[in-house]
Structures are given as C-alpha cells and as structure tokens.
Short mmCIF file of N, CA and C and ligand atoms in Angstrom, two decimals:
data_model
loop_
_atom_site.label_atom_id
_atom_site.label_comp_id
_atom_site.label_asym_id
_atom_site.label_seq_id
_atom_site.Cartn_x
_atom_site.Cartn_y
_atom_site.Cartn_z
N UNK A 8 151.69 182.96 2.68
CA UNK A 8 150.71 182.26 1.90
C UNK A 8 149.35 182.87 2.14
N UNK A 9 148.42 182.15 2.75
CA UNK A 9 147.09 182.71 2.99
C UNK A 9 146.95 183.25 4.40
N UNK A 10 148.07 183.38 5.10
CA UNK A 10 147.99 183.84 6.49
C UNK A 10 147.37 185.21 6.63
N UNK A 11 147.50 186.04 5.56
CA UNK A 11 146.98 187.41 5.70
C UNK A 11 145.65 187.60 4.99
N UNK A 12 144.92 186.53 4.68
CA UNK A 12 143.59 186.71 4.15
C UNK A 12 142.64 187.22 5.27
N UNK A 13 141.66 187.98 4.87
CA UNK A 13 140.68 188.38 5.88
C UNK A 13 139.81 187.16 6.27
N UNK A 14 139.12 187.25 7.37
CA UNK A 14 138.42 186.13 7.95
C UNK A 14 137.48 185.36 6.94
N UNK A 15 136.68 186.13 6.23
CA UNK A 15 135.74 185.52 5.35
C UNK A 15 136.43 184.84 4.18
N UNK A 16 137.49 185.39 3.65
CA UNK A 16 138.25 184.79 2.58
C UNK A 16 138.96 183.58 3.10
N UNK A 17 139.53 183.63 4.24
CA UNK A 17 140.17 182.51 4.89
C UNK A 17 139.20 181.33 5.05
N UNK A 18 137.99 181.66 5.43
CA UNK A 18 136.96 180.61 5.62
C UNK A 18 136.67 179.90 4.31
N UNK A 19 136.67 180.73 3.20
CA UNK A 19 136.43 180.07 1.90
C UNK A 19 137.61 179.26 1.48
N UNK A 20 138.80 179.76 1.72
CA UNK A 20 140.01 178.98 1.45
C UNK A 20 140.03 177.62 2.15
N UNK A 21 139.74 177.67 3.43
CA UNK A 21 139.74 176.48 4.23
C UNK A 21 138.67 175.46 3.71
N UNK A 22 137.51 175.96 3.39
CA UNK A 22 136.47 175.15 2.89
C UNK A 22 136.95 174.41 1.61
N UNK A 23 137.51 175.17 0.72
CA UNK A 23 138.01 174.57 -0.58
C UNK A 23 139.01 173.55 -0.35
N UNK A 24 139.93 173.76 0.60
CA UNK A 24 141.03 172.77 0.93
C UNK A 24 140.41 171.56 1.53
N UNK A 25 139.42 171.79 2.47
CA UNK A 25 138.75 170.59 3.07
C UNK A 25 138.06 169.73 2.11
N UNK A 26 137.55 170.40 1.01
CA UNK A 26 136.79 169.61 -0.02
C UNK A 26 137.79 168.99 -0.98
N UNK A 27 139.09 169.23 -0.80
CA UNK A 27 140.05 168.57 -1.66
C UNK A 27 140.48 169.38 -2.92
N UNK A 28 140.06 170.63 -2.94
CA UNK A 28 140.46 171.46 -4.11
C UNK A 28 141.64 172.26 -3.77
N UNK A 29 142.53 172.44 -4.79
CA UNK A 29 143.75 173.23 -4.46
C UNK A 29 143.68 174.63 -5.04
N UNK A 30 142.48 175.18 -5.07
CA UNK A 30 142.31 176.53 -5.54
C UNK A 30 142.93 177.49 -4.49
N UNK A 31 143.48 178.57 -5.02
CA UNK A 31 144.09 179.58 -4.17
C UNK A 31 143.30 180.87 -4.17
N UNK A 32 142.83 181.20 -2.96
CA UNK A 32 142.04 182.49 -2.77
C UNK A 32 143.04 183.63 -2.81
N UNK A 33 142.70 184.62 -3.57
CA UNK A 33 143.61 185.79 -3.69
C UNK A 33 142.81 187.05 -3.30
N UNK A 34 143.36 187.84 -2.39
CA UNK A 34 142.78 189.11 -2.17
C UNK A 34 143.47 190.15 -2.96
N UNK A 35 142.79 190.87 -3.78
CA UNK A 35 143.33 191.84 -4.69
C UNK A 35 143.32 193.24 -4.18
N UNK A 36 144.21 194.07 -4.66
CA UNK A 36 144.21 195.49 -4.18
C UNK A 36 142.97 196.25 -4.73
N UNK A 37 142.47 195.80 -5.85
CA UNK A 37 141.32 196.43 -6.40
C UNK A 37 140.04 195.67 -6.09
N UNK A 38 138.92 196.38 -6.14
CA UNK A 38 137.59 195.79 -5.78
C UNK A 38 137.15 194.72 -6.74
N UNK A 39 136.59 193.66 -6.23
CA UNK A 39 135.97 192.62 -6.99
C UNK A 39 134.46 192.57 -6.58
N UNK A 40 133.88 193.64 -6.10
CA UNK A 40 132.53 193.62 -5.58
C UNK A 40 131.48 193.34 -6.68
N UNK A 41 131.68 193.85 -7.90
CA UNK A 41 130.81 193.55 -8.97
C UNK A 41 131.57 192.74 -10.03
N UNK A 42 130.82 192.08 -10.97
CA UNK A 42 131.52 191.38 -11.99
C UNK A 42 132.42 192.25 -12.88
N UNK A 43 131.96 193.44 -13.13
CA UNK A 43 132.74 194.43 -13.92
C UNK A 43 134.06 194.76 -13.20
N UNK A 44 133.89 195.11 -11.88
CA UNK A 44 135.06 195.57 -11.13
C UNK A 44 136.05 194.33 -10.98
N UNK A 45 135.45 193.13 -10.74
CA UNK A 45 136.33 191.97 -10.60
C UNK A 45 137.12 191.76 -11.87
N UNK A 46 136.45 191.85 -13.05
CA UNK A 46 137.19 191.64 -14.27
C UNK A 46 138.30 192.61 -14.48
N UNK A 47 138.07 193.87 -14.08
CA UNK A 47 139.14 194.92 -14.22
C UNK A 47 140.26 194.56 -13.28
N UNK A 48 139.94 194.23 -12.03
CA UNK A 48 140.99 193.93 -11.05
C UNK A 48 141.77 192.70 -11.38
N UNK A 49 141.12 191.69 -11.93
CA UNK A 49 141.82 190.48 -12.29
C UNK A 49 142.52 190.55 -13.61
N UNK A 50 141.93 191.30 -14.58
CA UNK A 50 142.48 191.35 -15.86
C UNK A 50 141.95 190.18 -16.72
N UNK A 51 140.69 189.91 -16.57
CA UNK A 51 139.97 188.90 -17.44
C UNK A 51 138.78 189.52 -17.99
N UNK A 52 138.01 188.77 -18.79
CA UNK A 52 136.75 189.37 -19.33
C UNK A 52 135.63 189.27 -18.31
N UNK A 53 134.68 190.11 -18.42
CA UNK A 53 133.49 190.06 -17.51
C UNK A 53 132.77 188.71 -17.65
N UNK A 54 132.81 188.21 -18.90
CA UNK A 54 132.10 186.94 -19.08
C UNK A 54 132.72 185.78 -18.35
N UNK A 55 134.05 185.90 -18.02
CA UNK A 55 134.73 184.88 -17.22
C UNK A 55 134.48 184.99 -15.73
N UNK A 56 133.79 185.99 -15.29
CA UNK A 56 133.42 186.07 -13.86
C UNK A 56 132.19 185.27 -13.63
N UNK A 57 132.33 184.30 -12.70
CA UNK A 57 131.20 183.52 -12.27
C UNK A 57 130.54 184.21 -11.09
N UNK A 58 129.49 184.87 -11.36
CA UNK A 58 128.83 185.67 -10.28
C UNK A 58 127.84 184.80 -9.56
N UNK A 59 127.86 184.87 -8.26
CA UNK A 59 126.98 184.07 -7.40
C UNK A 59 125.81 184.84 -6.98
N UNK A 60 124.65 184.47 -7.44
CA UNK A 60 123.37 185.25 -7.12
C UNK A 60 122.48 184.35 -6.23
N UNK A 61 121.97 184.96 -5.19
CA UNK A 61 121.07 184.21 -4.35
C UNK A 61 119.61 184.60 -4.60
N UNK A 62 118.83 183.58 -4.76
CA UNK A 62 117.37 183.78 -4.84
C UNK A 62 116.68 183.04 -3.71
N UNK A 63 115.42 183.27 -3.55
CA UNK A 63 114.66 182.59 -2.44
C UNK A 63 113.61 181.69 -3.06
N UNK A 64 113.71 180.46 -2.66
CA UNK A 64 112.67 179.48 -3.10
C UNK A 64 111.36 179.78 -2.33
N UNK A 65 110.37 180.25 -3.10
CA UNK A 65 109.16 180.72 -2.51
C UNK A 65 108.35 179.62 -1.82
N UNK A 66 108.61 178.37 -2.22
CA UNK A 66 107.89 177.26 -1.59
C UNK A 66 108.32 177.00 -0.18
N UNK A 67 109.61 177.21 0.10
CA UNK A 67 110.11 176.86 1.42
C UNK A 67 111.00 177.88 2.11
N UNK A 68 111.12 179.01 1.41
CA UNK A 68 111.94 180.12 1.96
C UNK A 68 113.43 179.77 2.01
N UNK A 69 113.86 178.69 1.33
CA UNK A 69 115.29 178.33 1.31
C UNK A 69 116.08 179.12 0.25
N UNK A 70 117.32 179.41 0.49
CA UNK A 70 118.16 180.10 -0.57
C UNK A 70 118.47 179.13 -1.72
N UNK A 71 118.52 179.70 -2.91
CA UNK A 71 118.92 179.00 -4.10
C UNK A 71 120.06 179.83 -4.68
N UNK A 72 121.11 179.07 -5.06
CA UNK A 72 122.27 179.75 -5.63
C UNK A 72 122.26 179.60 -7.18
N UNK A 73 122.52 180.68 -7.83
CA UNK A 73 122.60 180.70 -9.28
C UNK A 73 124.03 181.25 -9.60
N UNK A 74 124.82 180.54 -10.29
CA UNK A 74 126.13 181.03 -10.69
C UNK A 74 126.13 181.26 -12.17
N UNK A 75 126.21 182.55 -12.52
CA UNK A 75 126.02 182.97 -13.89
C UNK A 75 127.33 183.71 -14.44
N UNK A 76 127.45 183.73 -15.73
CA UNK A 76 128.50 184.50 -16.34
C UNK A 76 128.25 185.97 -16.07
N UNK A 77 129.34 186.70 -15.79
CA UNK A 77 129.23 188.12 -15.44
C UNK A 77 128.52 189.00 -16.46
N UNK A 78 128.48 188.56 -17.72
CA UNK A 78 127.85 189.33 -18.72
C UNK A 78 126.36 189.07 -18.87
N UNK A 79 125.89 187.95 -18.27
CA UNK A 79 124.50 187.53 -18.44
C UNK A 79 123.54 188.06 -17.45
N UNK A 80 122.40 188.41 -17.92
CA UNK A 80 121.32 188.76 -17.03
C UNK A 80 120.45 187.47 -16.93
N UNK A 81 120.24 187.00 -15.70
CA UNK A 81 119.48 185.78 -15.45
C UNK A 81 118.07 186.03 -15.78
N UNK A 82 117.44 185.15 -16.66
CA UNK A 82 116.05 185.20 -16.97
C UNK A 82 115.36 184.30 -15.96
N UNK A 83 114.76 184.93 -14.95
CA UNK A 83 114.14 184.18 -13.82
C UNK A 83 113.07 183.25 -14.34
N UNK A 84 112.26 183.74 -15.25
CA UNK A 84 111.15 182.94 -15.81
C UNK A 84 111.64 181.66 -16.49
N UNK A 85 112.75 181.83 -17.21
CA UNK A 85 113.37 180.70 -17.92
C UNK A 85 113.93 179.65 -16.87
N UNK A 86 114.50 180.20 -15.88
CA UNK A 86 115.06 179.36 -14.82
C UNK A 86 113.93 178.58 -14.08
N UNK A 87 112.86 179.30 -13.80
CA UNK A 87 111.74 178.72 -13.13
C UNK A 87 111.10 177.62 -13.99
N UNK A 88 111.06 177.91 -15.24
CA UNK A 88 110.43 176.90 -16.19
C UNK A 88 111.36 175.63 -16.24
N UNK A 89 112.60 175.81 -16.24
CA UNK A 89 113.50 174.64 -16.24
C UNK A 89 113.59 173.87 -14.99
N UNK A 90 113.40 174.54 -13.83
CA UNK A 90 113.60 173.86 -12.58
C UNK A 90 112.33 173.55 -11.83
N UNK A 91 111.17 174.16 -12.28
CA UNK A 91 109.96 173.95 -11.52
C UNK A 91 109.89 174.74 -10.19
N UNK A 92 110.78 175.57 -9.95
CA UNK A 92 110.82 176.39 -8.74
C UNK A 92 110.12 177.72 -8.99
N UNK A 93 109.68 178.33 -7.90
CA UNK A 93 109.23 179.65 -7.97
C UNK A 93 110.21 180.48 -7.15
N UNK A 94 110.91 181.40 -7.84
CA UNK A 94 112.11 182.08 -7.18
C UNK A 94 111.73 183.51 -6.91
N UNK A 95 112.00 183.95 -5.69
CA UNK A 95 111.82 185.34 -5.31
C UNK A 95 113.16 186.00 -5.14
N UNK A 96 113.09 187.33 -4.95
CA UNK A 96 114.29 188.12 -4.79
C UNK A 96 114.85 187.88 -3.36
N UNK A 97 116.09 187.99 -3.24
CA UNK A 97 116.71 187.93 -1.92
C UNK A 97 117.42 189.25 -1.65
N UNK A 98 117.09 189.77 -0.52
CA UNK A 98 117.64 191.10 -0.07
C UNK A 98 118.96 190.81 0.64
N UNK A 99 119.68 191.93 0.93
CA UNK A 99 121.03 191.86 1.52
C UNK A 99 121.07 191.11 2.86
N UNK A 100 120.05 191.35 3.67
CA UNK A 100 120.15 190.72 5.02
C UNK A 100 119.79 189.17 4.90
N UNK A 101 118.93 188.86 4.03
CA UNK A 101 118.62 187.43 3.77
C UNK A 101 119.84 186.69 3.26
N UNK A 102 120.56 187.34 2.29
CA UNK A 102 121.73 186.75 1.76
C UNK A 102 122.79 186.48 2.88
N UNK A 103 123.05 187.48 3.70
CA UNK A 103 124.00 187.37 4.77
C UNK A 103 123.64 186.32 5.78
N UNK A 104 122.38 186.34 6.18
CA UNK A 104 121.83 185.39 7.21
C UNK A 104 121.90 183.96 6.71
N UNK A 105 121.57 183.73 5.43
CA UNK A 105 121.46 182.38 4.93
C UNK A 105 122.73 181.79 4.40
N UNK A 106 123.59 182.65 3.89
CA UNK A 106 124.88 182.12 3.32
C UNK A 106 126.10 182.33 4.23
N UNK A 107 126.02 183.33 5.07
CA UNK A 107 127.12 183.63 5.95
C UNK A 107 128.08 184.68 5.25
N UNK A 108 127.65 185.16 4.10
CA UNK A 108 128.47 186.12 3.35
C UNK A 108 127.63 187.27 2.88
N UNK A 109 128.27 188.44 2.81
CA UNK A 109 127.60 189.62 2.37
C UNK A 109 127.64 189.76 0.80
N UNK A 110 126.59 190.39 0.28
CA UNK A 110 126.57 190.60 -1.18
C UNK A 110 127.82 191.30 -1.63
N UNK A 111 128.32 190.88 -2.79
CA UNK A 111 129.54 191.38 -3.29
C UNK A 111 130.78 190.46 -3.04
N UNK A 112 130.54 189.48 -2.13
CA UNK A 112 131.56 188.55 -1.86
C UNK A 112 131.08 187.09 -1.72
N UNK A 113 129.82 186.90 -2.09
CA UNK A 113 129.21 185.58 -1.92
C UNK A 113 129.94 184.56 -2.82
N UNK A 114 130.48 183.55 -2.27
CA UNK A 114 131.22 182.53 -3.05
C UNK A 114 130.26 181.52 -3.61
N UNK A 115 130.70 180.62 -4.55
CA UNK A 115 129.81 179.61 -5.11
C UNK A 115 129.71 178.37 -4.21
N UNK A 116 130.46 178.31 -3.13
CA UNK A 116 130.35 177.17 -2.17
C UNK A 116 130.94 177.64 -0.84
N UNK A 117 130.71 176.78 0.20
CA UNK A 117 131.25 177.18 1.45
C UNK A 117 130.31 177.99 2.37
N UNK A 118 129.02 177.86 1.97
CA UNK A 118 127.97 178.62 2.68
C UNK A 118 127.68 177.95 4.00
N UNK A 119 126.82 178.60 4.83
CA UNK A 119 126.46 178.05 6.10
C UNK A 119 125.87 176.65 5.97
N UNK A 120 125.07 176.45 4.89
CA UNK A 120 124.52 175.12 4.58
C UNK A 120 124.72 174.99 3.05
N UNK A 121 124.82 173.74 2.54
CA UNK A 121 124.89 173.50 1.18
C UNK A 121 123.65 174.04 0.47
N UNK A 122 123.74 174.73 -0.70
CA UNK A 122 122.60 175.29 -1.37
C UNK A 122 122.23 174.56 -2.67
N UNK A 123 120.98 174.46 -2.95
CA UNK A 123 120.55 174.00 -4.30
C UNK A 123 121.15 175.02 -5.26
N UNK A 124 121.85 174.45 -6.29
CA UNK A 124 122.68 175.34 -7.17
C UNK A 124 122.43 175.06 -8.64
N UNK A 125 122.29 176.15 -9.37
CA UNK A 125 122.14 176.07 -10.82
C UNK A 125 123.26 176.90 -11.44
N UNK A 126 123.79 176.34 -12.55
CA UNK A 126 125.00 176.90 -13.24
C UNK A 126 124.66 177.30 -14.63
N UNK A 127 125.15 178.43 -15.05
CA UNK A 127 124.98 178.99 -16.37
C UNK A 127 125.93 178.31 -17.35
N UNK A 128 125.33 177.61 -18.35
CA UNK A 128 126.16 176.91 -19.37
C UNK A 128 127.10 177.82 -20.15
N UNK A 129 126.79 179.07 -20.18
CA UNK A 129 127.67 180.02 -20.90
C UNK A 129 129.07 179.98 -20.24
N UNK A 130 129.23 179.64 -19.01
CA UNK A 130 130.55 179.58 -18.39
C UNK A 130 131.43 178.45 -18.90
N UNK A 131 130.73 177.47 -19.56
CA UNK A 131 131.47 176.27 -19.98
C UNK A 131 132.41 176.47 -21.15
N UNK A 132 132.28 177.64 -21.85
CA UNK A 132 133.12 177.89 -22.99
C UNK A 132 134.53 178.40 -22.62
N UNK A 133 134.77 178.69 -21.36
CA UNK A 133 136.05 179.25 -20.92
C UNK A 133 136.94 178.22 -20.24
N UNK A 134 138.27 178.25 -20.52
CA UNK A 134 139.21 177.35 -19.88
C UNK A 134 139.27 177.68 -18.40
N UNK A 135 139.33 178.97 -18.02
CA UNK A 135 139.29 179.35 -16.64
C UNK A 135 138.27 180.47 -16.39
N UNK A 136 137.70 180.39 -15.18
CA UNK A 136 136.70 181.40 -14.74
C UNK A 136 137.14 181.77 -13.34
N UNK A 137 136.52 182.89 -12.83
CA UNK A 137 136.89 183.43 -11.54
C UNK A 137 135.63 183.58 -10.71
N UNK A 138 135.71 183.23 -9.46
CA UNK A 138 134.51 183.36 -8.58
C UNK A 138 134.91 184.10 -7.30
N UNK A 139 133.89 184.71 -6.67
CA UNK A 139 134.16 185.44 -5.41
C UNK A 139 134.53 184.45 -4.30
N UNK A 140 135.23 184.96 -3.39
CA UNK A 140 135.74 184.09 -2.23
C UNK A 140 135.54 184.73 -0.92
N UNK A 141 134.37 185.27 -0.65
CA UNK A 141 133.98 185.71 0.63
C UNK A 141 133.97 187.17 0.97
N UNK A 142 134.70 187.94 0.22
CA UNK A 142 134.75 189.42 0.43
C UNK A 142 134.74 190.11 -0.94
N UNK A 143 134.49 191.43 -0.95
CA UNK A 143 134.51 192.19 -2.24
C UNK A 143 135.89 192.43 -2.78
N UNK A 144 136.89 191.74 -2.22
CA UNK A 144 138.31 191.84 -2.78
C UNK A 144 138.87 190.49 -3.05
N UNK A 145 138.12 189.42 -2.72
CA UNK A 145 138.67 188.06 -2.77
C UNK A 145 138.11 187.31 -3.91
N UNK A 146 138.93 186.57 -4.67
CA UNK A 146 138.44 185.71 -5.76
C UNK A 146 139.35 184.48 -5.81
N UNK A 147 138.92 183.52 -6.58
CA UNK A 147 139.79 182.30 -6.90
C UNK A 147 139.47 181.89 -8.32
N UNK A 148 140.49 181.31 -8.94
CA UNK A 148 140.38 180.89 -10.31
C UNK A 148 140.01 179.41 -10.33
N UNK A 149 139.09 179.00 -11.19
CA UNK A 149 138.72 177.64 -11.29
C UNK A 149 138.32 177.33 -12.73
N UNK A 150 137.93 176.06 -12.96
CA UNK A 150 137.47 175.70 -14.35
C UNK A 150 135.96 175.44 -14.29
N UNK A 151 135.28 175.43 -15.36
CA UNK A 151 133.88 175.14 -15.31
C UNK A 151 133.61 173.73 -14.75
N UNK A 152 134.42 172.80 -15.11
CA UNK A 152 134.18 171.44 -14.53
C UNK A 152 134.37 171.38 -13.02
N UNK A 153 135.35 172.14 -12.51
CA UNK A 153 135.58 172.18 -11.12
C UNK A 153 134.44 172.95 -10.34
N UNK A 154 133.90 173.92 -11.08
CA UNK A 154 132.79 174.63 -10.46
C UNK A 154 131.60 173.67 -10.27
N UNK A 155 131.35 172.84 -11.24
CA UNK A 155 130.25 171.80 -11.11
C UNK A 155 130.62 170.84 -9.96
N UNK A 156 131.87 170.38 -9.82
CA UNK A 156 132.27 169.44 -8.85
C UNK A 156 132.12 170.06 -7.48
N UNK A 157 132.53 171.30 -7.39
CA UNK A 157 132.56 172.04 -6.12
C UNK A 157 131.20 172.30 -5.60
N UNK A 158 130.26 172.69 -6.49
CA UNK A 158 128.90 173.14 -6.11
C UNK A 158 127.91 171.96 -6.11
N UNK A 159 128.14 170.91 -6.91
CA UNK A 159 127.11 169.91 -7.16
C UNK A 159 125.99 170.52 -7.92
N UNK A 160 126.27 171.61 -8.55
CA UNK A 160 125.16 172.30 -9.28
C UNK A 160 124.79 171.63 -10.62
N UNK A 161 123.70 172.11 -11.10
CA UNK A 161 123.17 171.57 -12.43
C UNK A 161 123.19 172.70 -13.45
N UNK A 162 123.75 172.37 -14.64
CA UNK A 162 123.80 173.29 -15.72
C UNK A 162 122.42 173.44 -16.29
N UNK A 163 121.90 174.71 -16.30
CA UNK A 163 120.56 174.98 -16.73
C UNK A 163 120.57 176.28 -17.56
N UNK A 164 119.98 176.28 -18.76
CA UNK A 164 119.90 177.49 -19.58
C UNK A 164 119.19 178.57 -18.78
N UNK A 165 119.77 179.77 -18.69
CA UNK A 165 119.15 180.78 -17.83
C UNK A 165 119.33 182.22 -18.39
N UNK A 166 120.15 182.39 -19.40
CA UNK A 166 120.45 183.73 -19.81
C UNK A 166 119.42 184.22 -20.76
N1 5CA B 1 132.43 189.59 -6.23
C1 5CA B 1 131.63 189.71 -7.45
C2 5CA B 1 131.87 188.70 -8.47
S1 5CA B 1 133.34 187.75 -8.37
C3 5CA B 1 130.25 189.62 -7.14
O1 5CA B 1 129.86 189.09 -6.04
N2 5CA B 1 129.47 190.07 -8.08
S2 5CA B 1 128.00 189.53 -8.18
O2 5CA B 1 127.48 190.10 -9.43
O3 5CA B 1 127.93 188.13 -8.11
O4 5CA B 1 127.30 190.07 -6.89
C4 5CA B 1 126.59 191.12 -6.95
C5 5CA B 1 125.16 190.59 -7.04
O5 5CA B 1 124.56 190.77 -5.84
C6 5CA B 1 124.31 191.34 -8.08
O6 5CA B 1 124.41 190.75 -9.37
C7 5CA B 1 122.98 191.21 -7.47
O7 5CA B 1 122.29 190.03 -7.88
C8 5CA B 1 123.25 191.08 -6.03
N3 5CA B 1 122.91 192.34 -5.39
C9 5CA B 1 123.54 193.51 -5.49
N4 5CA B 1 123.03 194.37 -4.75
C10 5CA B 1 121.92 193.83 -4.20
C11 5CA B 1 120.89 194.30 -3.37
N5 5CA B 1 120.78 195.52 -2.89
N6 5CA B 1 119.94 193.39 -2.98
C12 5CA B 1 120.00 192.13 -3.40
N7 5CA B 1 120.92 191.69 -4.27
C13 5CA B 1 121.86 192.53 -4.62
#
C-alpha cells in the first residue's frame, strides 16, 4: 500500500487520513515537480493540476496558500484587491521553513500550521483534479469540493 512512500509523501497521506479523507497519495515514476510535468506524468490536462503557491502576507510575515489551476498565472493585484491582503513573494527557504515542504512538492494541506488559503474558481469546472503530496513525484486525486473541504479555502477570482 503506502508503505513505500517517501517520508514527506507519507506525512501527507497520514494527514489526509487523519482528516477523514480517503485520498490515495501516489508516487509516480515521472516528475510532478511542475504543473506541466505533473500533467504529463499523470496523463491529465495541465488545467487539472491544482498547483500550490506560497505567498507572504506582508502585514504579518505569515504564509498564504494559493491553489491555482496549472494553466493559470495568478494575478497578484487581483488577489490583493479581493482579499485586502498585501502579498509578497516567497522564496524557497521561506516555503520550506513555513510549510515543511520544498517547492515542487508543496501540498494543499498538511503544512506545519494551517494556512490562510485561496482557491482558483477555474478548478471548479473539473470532475477531478490533482494536487502535490509532499515531493516532486507525489500527487493525489481529489475533487474541487473536497479541495475546499480539505483546505478551508475561499474561492476567489485570481487568474
Ligand atoms: N508538484 C507540482 C504540482 S502538482 C508543483 O508543485 N507545481 S507548482 O507549480 O505548484 O509548484 C511550483 C511553484 O513553485 C511555481 O509555480 C512557483 O510559484 C514556485 N516556485 C518555483 N520556483 C521557485 C523559486 N525559485 N522561488 C519561489 N517560488 C518558486
């Protein structure tokens, strides 16, 4: 089963189970480091990849999670206008320190602490979507509704 998942992927799998979700984390032979690579390895469209992007809330230095469709470029100004936040860029070390996961494998939930989360409504048009699960080879399949339930995130226009 999941006995041979790497540590970070196993951590995500256990978090999902603890939260009552029966998603199955899969480690693929091909890279899922970027949305494009993930789509190729999974055999889905790039738009169905729920990419987890970390920003920094400039008011309090806290991480903010944005889960966007793999094809979309997040319009930070639009997101700021909708949320009232001022969002800065997050570098690799900040992402790792604050979420517990390295860029390329950041999952939509299961971080060191729960994160304020915003979700891209473009993901809602798909029956199933895929998200990273802790490493650049690990993903799990979910639905847009379960993404909202899992993250407690708010759907906000951002593309
Ligand atoms: N595993 C795939 C999706 S399942 C994945 O994590 N893709 S991603 O697009 O969500 O993650 C890569 C994201 O990390 C990029 O979109 C970008 O926002 C961010 N990123 C990549 N390189 C850097 C970097 N050097 N500094 C800060 N953020 C980066």
